[in-house]
Coordinates of C-alpha atoms and ligand atoms in Angstrom, one line a residue:
M1 CA 128.4 41.9 84.5
K2 CA 131.1 42.1 81.8
K3 CA 128.5 41.0 79.2
I4 CA 126.2 43.8 80.1
F5 CA 129.0 46.4 79.7
K6 CA 129.8 45.0 76.3
T7 CA 126.2 45.1 75.2
L8 CA 125.4 48.6 76.6
P9 CA 126.8 50.6 73.7
A10 CA 124.8 48.5 71.3
I11 CA 121.6 49.0 73.2
F12 CA 122.3 52.8 73.4
L13 CA 122.9 52.9 69.6
L14 CA 119.8 51.0 68.9
S15 CA 117.5 53.1 71.2
S16 CA 119.0 56.3 69.7
L17 CA 118.1 55.1 66.2
L18 CA 114.6 54.2 67.3
F19 CA 114.2 57.6 68.9
I20 CA 115.2 59.4 65.8
Q21 CA 112.8 57.2 63.7
C22 CA 109.9 58.1 66.0
K23 CA 110.6 61.8 65.9
N24 CA 110.7 61.6 62.1
T25 CA 107.4 59.8 62.0
D26 CA 105.7 62.4 64.2
K27 CA 107.1 65.1 62.1
N28 CA 105.9 63.5 58.9
E29 CA 102.5 63.0 60.3
G30 CA 102.4 66.6 61.5
S31 CA 103.4 68.1 58.3
A32 CA 100.9 65.8 56.4
A33 CA 98.1 67.1 58.5
E34 CA 99.3 70.6 58.1
N35 CA 99.5 70.2 54.3
E36 CA 96.1 68.8 54.2
Q37 CA 94.7 71.6 56.3
A38 CA 96.4 74.3 54.2
E39 CA 95.2 72.7 51.0
G40 CA 91.7 72.2 52.3
T41 CA 91.4 75.8 53.5
R42 CA 92.8 77.1 50.2
D43 CA 90.4 75.0 48.1
N44 CA 87.5 75.8 50.5
R45 CA 86.7 72.1 50.9
G46 CA 85.9 70.2 54.1
M47 CA 85.9 71.3 57.7
H48 CA 89.0 72.5 59.7
I49 CA 89.9 73.2 63.2
S50 CA 93.0 75.1 64.2
E51 CA 94.3 76.0 67.6
S52 CA 96.2 79.0 68.9
D53 CA 97.3 80.6 72.1
F54 CA 94.9 83.1 73.6
G55 CA 97.0 84.2 76.7
K56 CA 96.4 83.3 80.3
T57 CA 93.8 83.8 83.0
S58 CA 94.7 86.0 86.0
E59 CA 95.3 82.6 87.9
G60 CA 97.9 81.6 85.2
E61 CA 95.8 79.0 83.4
A62 CA 96.6 78.8 79.7
V63 CA 93.7 79.7 77.3
T64 CA 93.5 78.2 73.9
K65 CA 91.5 79.5 70.9
Y66 CA 89.9 77.0 68.5
T67 CA 88.9 78.2 65.1
I68 CA 86.5 76.1 63.0
T69 CA 86.2 76.9 59.3
N70 CA 83.5 75.2 57.2
S71 CA 83.5 74.4 53.5
A72 CA 81.4 77.6 52.8
G73 CA 83.9 79.9 54.5
L74 CA 82.1 80.4 57.8
E75 CA 84.6 80.8 60.6
M76 CA 83.9 80.5 64.3
S77 CA 86.4 80.9 67.2
V78 CA 85.9 79.6 70.7
I79 CA 88.1 79.8 73.7
N80 CA 88.3 77.2 76.5
Y81 CA 87.7 80.0 79.0
G82 CA 83.9 80.1 79.5
G83 CA 83.4 78.3 76.2
I84 CA 83.2 81.8 74.8
I85 CA 82.5 82.2 71.1
T86 CA 84.9 85.1 70.5
S87 CA 84.0 85.6 66.8
L88 CA 81.7 84.3 64.1
K89 CA 82.2 85.3 60.5
I90 CA 79.4 84.8 58.1
P91 CA 78.6 86.2 54.6
N92 CA 76.3 89.1 53.8
K93 CA 74.1 89.1 50.7
N94 CA 77.1 90.1 48.6
G95 CA 79.1 87.1 49.9
E96 CA 81.3 89.3 52.1
Y97 CA 82.3 87.8 55.4
Q98 CA 82.0 89.8 58.6
D99 CA 82.1 89.1 62.3
V100 CA 78.6 89.2 63.8
V101 CA 79.2 88.5 67.5
L102 CA 80.4 91.0 70.1
G103 CA 83.7 90.0 71.6
L104 CA 86.9 91.2 73.4
D105 CA 90.6 91.0 72.7
S106 CA 92.0 89.4 75.8
V107 CA 91.2 87.0 78.6
S108 CA 91.6 89.7 81.2
Q109 CA 88.9 91.8 79.5
Y110 CA 86.6 88.8 79.5
E111 CA 87.3 88.2 83.2
T112 CA 86.2 91.7 84.2
A113 CA 83.7 92.8 81.6
G114 CA 80.6 91.4 83.4
T115 CA 78.7 91.2 80.1
Y116 CA 78.9 87.4 79.5
F117 CA 79.8 88.0 75.8
G118 CA 79.6 84.7 73.9
A119 CA 79.8 82.5 77.0
I120 CA 78.2 79.3 78.2
I121 CA 75.9 80.2 81.1
G122 CA 75.4 77.8 84.1
R123 CA 74.6 76.3 86.4
F124 CA 71.5 78.5 86.2
G125 CA 71.0 80.9 83.3
N126 CA 69.1 84.0 84.3
R127 CA 68.0 85.2 87.7
I128 CA 67.1 83.4 90.9
A129 CA 65.2 85.6 93.4
N130 CA 67.0 86.6 96.6
A131 CA 69.9 84.2 95.6
S132 CA 68.2 81.2 97.2
F133 CA 65.9 78.3 96.6
E134 CA 64.6 75.2 98.4
L135 CA 64.8 71.6 97.4
D136 CA 63.0 69.0 99.6
G137 CA 62.7 71.5 102.4
K138 CA 66.4 72.4 102.4
K139 CA 67.5 75.9 101.7
Y140 CA 70.4 76.6 99.3
Q141 CA 72.1 80.0 99.5
L142 CA 73.6 81.2 96.2
E143 CA 75.8 84.2 95.5
A144 CA 73.9 87.4 95.0
N145 CA 75.6 89.2 92.1
D146 CA 72.7 91.2 90.7
G147 CA 71.2 93.3 93.5
P148 CA 69.5 90.8 95.8
N149 CA 69.4 88.1 93.1
S150 CA 71.8 85.5 91.6
L151 CA 72.4 86.0 87.9
H152 CA 73.9 83.4 85.5
G153 CA 75.3 81.1 88.1
G154 CA 76.8 83.6 90.5
N155 CA 80.3 85.2 90.8
K156 CA 82.1 82.4 89.0
G157 CA 79.6 80.8 86.7
F158 CA 80.3 78.5 83.8
D159 CA 81.4 81.6 81.8
K160 CA 84.5 82.0 84.0
V161 CA 85.9 78.5 84.2
I162 CA 88.3 76.5 82.0
W163 CA 86.5 73.9 80.0
N164 CA 88.2 70.7 78.6
V165 CA 87.9 70.8 74.8
E166 CA 87.9 67.9 72.4
P167 CA 88.0 69.1 68.8
R168 CA 86.7 66.8 66.0
A169 CA 86.6 67.6 62.3
G170 CA 84.6 65.4 59.9
E171 CA 83.7 65.7 56.2
D172 CA 80.5 67.8 56.6
E173 CA 80.7 69.0 60.2
A174 CA 83.2 69.9 62.9
S175 CA 82.6 70.0 66.6
L176 CA 84.1 71.1 69.9
K177 CA 83.0 69.0 72.8
L178 CA 83.5 71.0 76.0
T179 CA 83.3 69.3 79.4
Y180 CA 83.4 70.7 82.9
T181 CA 82.7 69.2 86.3
S182 CA 81.1 71.6 88.7
K183 CA 81.8 70.4 92.3
D184 CA 79.2 69.9 94.9
G185 CA 78.5 73.2 96.6
E186 CA 80.1 75.4 93.8
G187 CA 78.3 78.7 93.8
G188 CA 76.0 77.2 96.5
Y189 CA 74.4 74.6 94.2
P190 CA 74.1 71.0 95.4
G191 CA 75.6 68.0 93.6
N192 CA 78.7 67.3 91.5
L193 CA 77.4 68.3 88.0
E194 CA 79.1 66.7 85.0
T195 CA 78.4 69.1 82.1
T196 CA 79.0 68.6 78.3
V197 CA 78.4 71.4 75.8
T198 CA 79.0 70.5 72.1
Y199 CA 79.3 73.2 69.5
T200 CA 78.9 71.8 65.9
I201 CA 79.3 73.7 62.7
N202 CA 78.1 72.1 59.5
S203 CA 78.5 73.0 55.8
N204 CA 75.1 74.7 55.7
N205 CA 76.2 77.5 58.0
E206 CA 74.5 76.1 61.0
L207 CA 75.8 76.3 64.6
D208 CA 74.2 73.5 66.7
I209 CA 74.7 73.5 70.5
K210 CA 73.9 70.4 72.5
Y211 CA 73.9 70.5 76.3
E212 CA 74.0 67.6 78.7
A213 CA 74.4 67.3 82.4
T214 CA 74.2 64.6 85.1
T215 CA 74.4 64.9 88.9
D216 CA 75.0 62.8 92.0
Q217 CA 72.5 64.8 94.1
K218 CA 69.2 66.4 93.4
T219 CA 69.9 69.8 91.9
V220 CA 68.6 72.5 89.5
V221 CA 70.1 73.2 86.0
N222 CA 69.3 75.8 83.3
L223 CA 72.1 76.1 80.7
T224 CA 72.3 78.6 77.8
Q225 CA 74.6 80.5 75.4
H226 CA 75.1 84.2 75.8
S227 CA 76.3 85.4 72.3
Y228 CA 75.4 89.0 71.5
F229 CA 74.6 89.3 67.7
N230 CA 74.8 92.3 65.5
L231 CA 74.1 90.9 62.1
S232 CA 75.1 94.1 60.3
G233 CA 78.7 93.2 61.1
D234 CA 79.2 96.9 62.1
F235 CA 79.5 97.2 65.9
S236 CA 79.2 100.9 65.8
K237 CA 75.5 100.5 64.8
T238 CA 72.7 99.6 67.2
I239 CA 70.6 96.5 66.6
L240 CA 67.4 98.5 66.6
D241 CA 66.7 98.0 62.9
H242 CA 66.9 94.2 63.1
V243 CA 63.6 92.6 62.2
V244 CA 62.7 90.0 64.8
Q245 CA 60.2 87.3 65.1
I246 CA 59.5 85.2 68.2
D247 CA 57.0 82.4 68.2
A248 CA 55.4 83.2 71.5
D249 CA 51.9 84.1 72.5
E250 CA 52.9 85.0 76.0
Y251 CA 55.8 86.5 77.9
L252 CA 56.8 86.8 81.6
P253 CA 56.4 90.3 83.0
V254 CA 59.0 91.1 85.7
D255 CA 59.3 93.0 88.9
K256 CA 61.7 95.9 89.5
T257 CA 64.6 93.5 90.0
L258 CA 63.8 91.6 86.7
I259 CA 62.4 88.6 88.5
P260 CA 59.2 87.2 86.8
T261 CA 56.1 88.1 88.7
G262 CA 54.8 84.6 88.1
K263 CA 52.1 85.6 85.6
L264 CA 52.1 84.7 82.0
E265 CA 50.9 87.7 80.0
P266 CA 49.6 87.6 76.4
V267 CA 51.8 89.5 74.0
E268 CA 48.8 90.6 72.0
G269 CA 48.5 94.4 72.0
T270 CA 51.8 94.9 73.8
P271 CA 55.3 95.9 72.5
F272 CA 56.2 92.3 73.2
D273 CA 54.3 91.0 70.2
F274 CA 56.9 89.6 67.8
R275 CA 54.6 86.9 66.3
E276 CA 55.0 88.7 62.9
P277 CA 58.4 90.0 61.8
T278 CA 58.8 93.4 63.6
P279 CA 61.7 95.8 63.8
I280 CA 63.0 96.0 67.4
S281 CA 62.7 99.8 67.1
D282 CA 58.9 99.5 66.7
G283 CA 58.4 98.1 70.2
M284 CA 61.0 100.5 71.7
K285 CA 58.8 103.4 70.7
Q286 CA 56.9 102.6 73.9
E287 CA 60.1 102.7 76.0
E288 CA 58.9 105.6 78.1
S289 CA 55.3 104.6 78.5
N290 CA 55.2 100.8 78.9
E291 CA 55.9 99.8 82.5
Q292 CA 57.6 96.6 81.5
L293 CA 59.9 98.3 79.0
K294 CA 60.8 100.9 81.7
R295 CA 61.9 98.0 84.0
G296 CA 64.2 96.4 81.4
P297 CA 65.0 99.1 80.6
G298 CA 64.2 97.9 77.1
F299 CA 63.6 94.3 76.1
D300 CA 65.2 92.0 78.7
H301 CA 62.4 89.5 79.2
C302 CA 61.6 85.9 78.8
W303 CA 59.2 84.8 76.1
V304 CA 57.1 81.7 76.7
L305 CA 57.6 79.8 73.4
N306 CA 54.7 78.0 71.7
D307 CA 54.6 74.3 70.9
Q308 CA 56.7 73.4 74.0
D309 CA 56.0 69.7 73.5
N310 CA 57.3 69.6 69.9
G311 CA 61.0 69.2 70.6
M312 CA 63.3 71.0 68.3
R313 CA 61.3 73.7 66.4
L314 CA 61.8 77.2 65.0
A315 CA 61.4 79.6 67.9
A316 CA 62.8 82.9 66.7
S317 CA 64.5 84.7 63.9
A318 CA 66.3 88.0 63.2
Y319 CA 66.9 89.8 59.9
E320 CA 69.2 92.7 59.2
P321 CA 68.0 94.5 56.1
T322 CA 71.3 96.3 55.0
S323 CA 73.5 93.1 55.0
G324 CA 70.6 90.8 54.2
R325 CA 71.8 88.4 57.0
F326 CA 69.1 86.2 58.5
M327 CA 69.4 84.1 61.6
E328 CA 66.9 81.4 62.7
V329 CA 66.9 79.9 66.2
Y330 CA 65.6 76.4 66.7
T331 CA 65.4 74.9 70.2
T332 CA 64.1 72.2 72.4
E333 CA 63.7 74.7 75.3
P334 CA 60.4 76.2 76.5
A335 CA 61.5 79.8 76.6
L336 CA 63.7 82.5 75.1
Q337 CA 65.3 85.4 76.9
F338 CA 65.5 88.3 74.4
Y339 CA 67.9 90.9 75.7
I340 CA 68.9 93.9 73.6
G341 CA 72.2 95.0 75.3
N342 CA 70.5 97.7 77.4
F343 CA 73.4 97.6 79.9
L344 CA 76.2 98.1 77.4
D345 CA 77.4 101.5 78.2
G346 CA 80.3 102.3 75.9
S347 CA 83.0 101.2 78.4
L348 CA 84.2 98.2 76.5
P349 CA 86.4 98.4 73.4
A350 CA 84.7 97.1 70.3
K351 CA 86.3 94.9 67.7
G352 CA 87.3 97.1 64.8
G353 CA 87.5 100.3 66.9
G354 CA 85.2 102.4 69.0
N355 CA 83.3 101.0 72.0
Y356 CA 80.3 98.8 72.5
E357 CA 77.5 101.4 73.0
K358 CA 74.0 100.7 74.4
R359 CA 72.1 98.3 72.2
T360 CA 74.8 97.3 69.8
G361 CA 74.1 93.6 70.3
F362 CA 71.2 91.4 71.1
C363 CA 71.0 87.9 72.8
M364 CA 68.5 85.1 72.1
E365 CA 69.1 82.9 75.1
T366 CA 67.1 79.7 74.9
Q367 CA 66.3 78.4 78.4
H368 CA 63.7 77.5 81.1
Y369 CA 62.0 80.3 82.9
P370 CA 63.9 82.6 85.2
D371 CA 63.5 81.9 88.9
S372 CA 62.0 78.5 88.2
P373 CA 63.4 77.0 91.4
N374 CA 61.2 79.3 93.4
Q375 CA 58.1 79.3 91.2
E376 CA 56.4 75.9 91.3
Q377 CA 54.0 76.7 88.4
F378 CA 56.9 77.0 86.0
P379 CA 58.2 73.9 84.1
S380 CA 60.6 72.0 86.4
V381 CA 64.4 72.6 86.3
V382 CA 65.1 69.9 88.8
L383 CA 67.7 67.2 87.8
E384 CA 67.7 64.0 89.7
P385 CA 70.7 61.6 90.0
G386 CA 70.4 58.9 87.3
D387 CA 68.7 61.3 84.9
T388 CA 70.3 63.3 82.2
Y389 CA 69.6 67.0 81.5
T390 CA 69.5 67.6 77.7
S391 CA 68.9 70.7 75.7
E392 CA 69.6 71.6 72.1
T393 CA 69.6 74.9 70.2
A394 CA 70.7 75.6 66.6
Y395 CA 71.4 79.0 65.0
K396 CA 71.0 78.8 61.2
F397 CA 72.5 81.6 59.1
S398 CA 71.5 82.6 55.6
V399 CA 70.8 85.7 53.5
K400 CA 67.7 87.1 51.9
Ligands
BGC501 C1 70.1 89.3 81.2 C2 70.4 90.8 81.4 C3 71.8 90.9 81.9 C4 72.7 90.3 80.9 C5 74.1 90.4 81.4 C6 71.0 88.8 80.2 O1 70.8 87.4 80.1 O2 68.8 89.1 80.9 O3 69.5 91.4 82.4 O4 72.2 92.2 82.1 O5 72.4 89.0 80.7 O6 74.9 90.4 80.3

């Protein structure tokens, strides 16, 4: 007993010294990393990821913003709420960097906006008719959040959950690996769905997005990304002068609630023909006369992409003549929802002042066909236990 009392002060002294040593080591490592980052950013070398606070959700969860900068100066910010890309700064033809994606200033705005700006969409991107579907004779009731239909996963889809984020910065690319487990029954969907979405930026100004999911029960999955682009970098301008190309000979006409009728219609001779580069405004000239454009109202349709068996291929592009910015979309997916922000109504505050008015952003959402779970003739969206859902899309930015 006595011995212990004698040795106690010595143990205390020793452990205090060790503690101070550890703290110093941490501090040194931290400042070395910071120095390296500051130097790299200044010299425009390598890839960097920084983290900052982005406030809290209404339920009190902390939201973090991750900002990736590449060696060329491209800068992308993503928050762990909805995996939302809040900003993407890329150069114009004069080398000036501007933000080209619509976004909001706070988590509470993202929680209530209803526009899905920049978000990961799941479990099911796009609409499911009458918010229900059947699998093996069993009916699954989803949340109707778009008239009678379920849109983008229901009331609390993947755009409104907190994702776990693992940042990784390498020499030539940096990535954010986002993971989320959607519980069996969430939104009405069967099976525990383990989902991974990886955003990768490389030094060639490419944003690659890889999606993966596994389930423990037969289910349906259709994941996508809902960034609204305005390549002019000026959110007070509409996107109607963007010149768009979509490699699709057919598109899916919709009913009055925007559910595909089930028919594949040739684009030939319609305003939906973007096989050659065409200004969006050209097709919109038929806004009042074309029945399908009246339904959108405007472009809000799914294009059936060509070469569906060719894996990753060029599916679409958009060019903004004033800035010279050019975006190409490569994907493994069979279809592309091209939506031109018809429902933006000037009620949301825009970055840089003003409000997001109608058609100030467009989305190119790679995906399977809307309402696939109810339309047998469409490519299958069923995921079985033991199988892995995979999907990849890359947005490549350049100038011309
Ligand atoms: C849909 C639009 C919908 C929008 C919501 C798009 O994917 O096609 O109809 O209004 O998402 O922001």
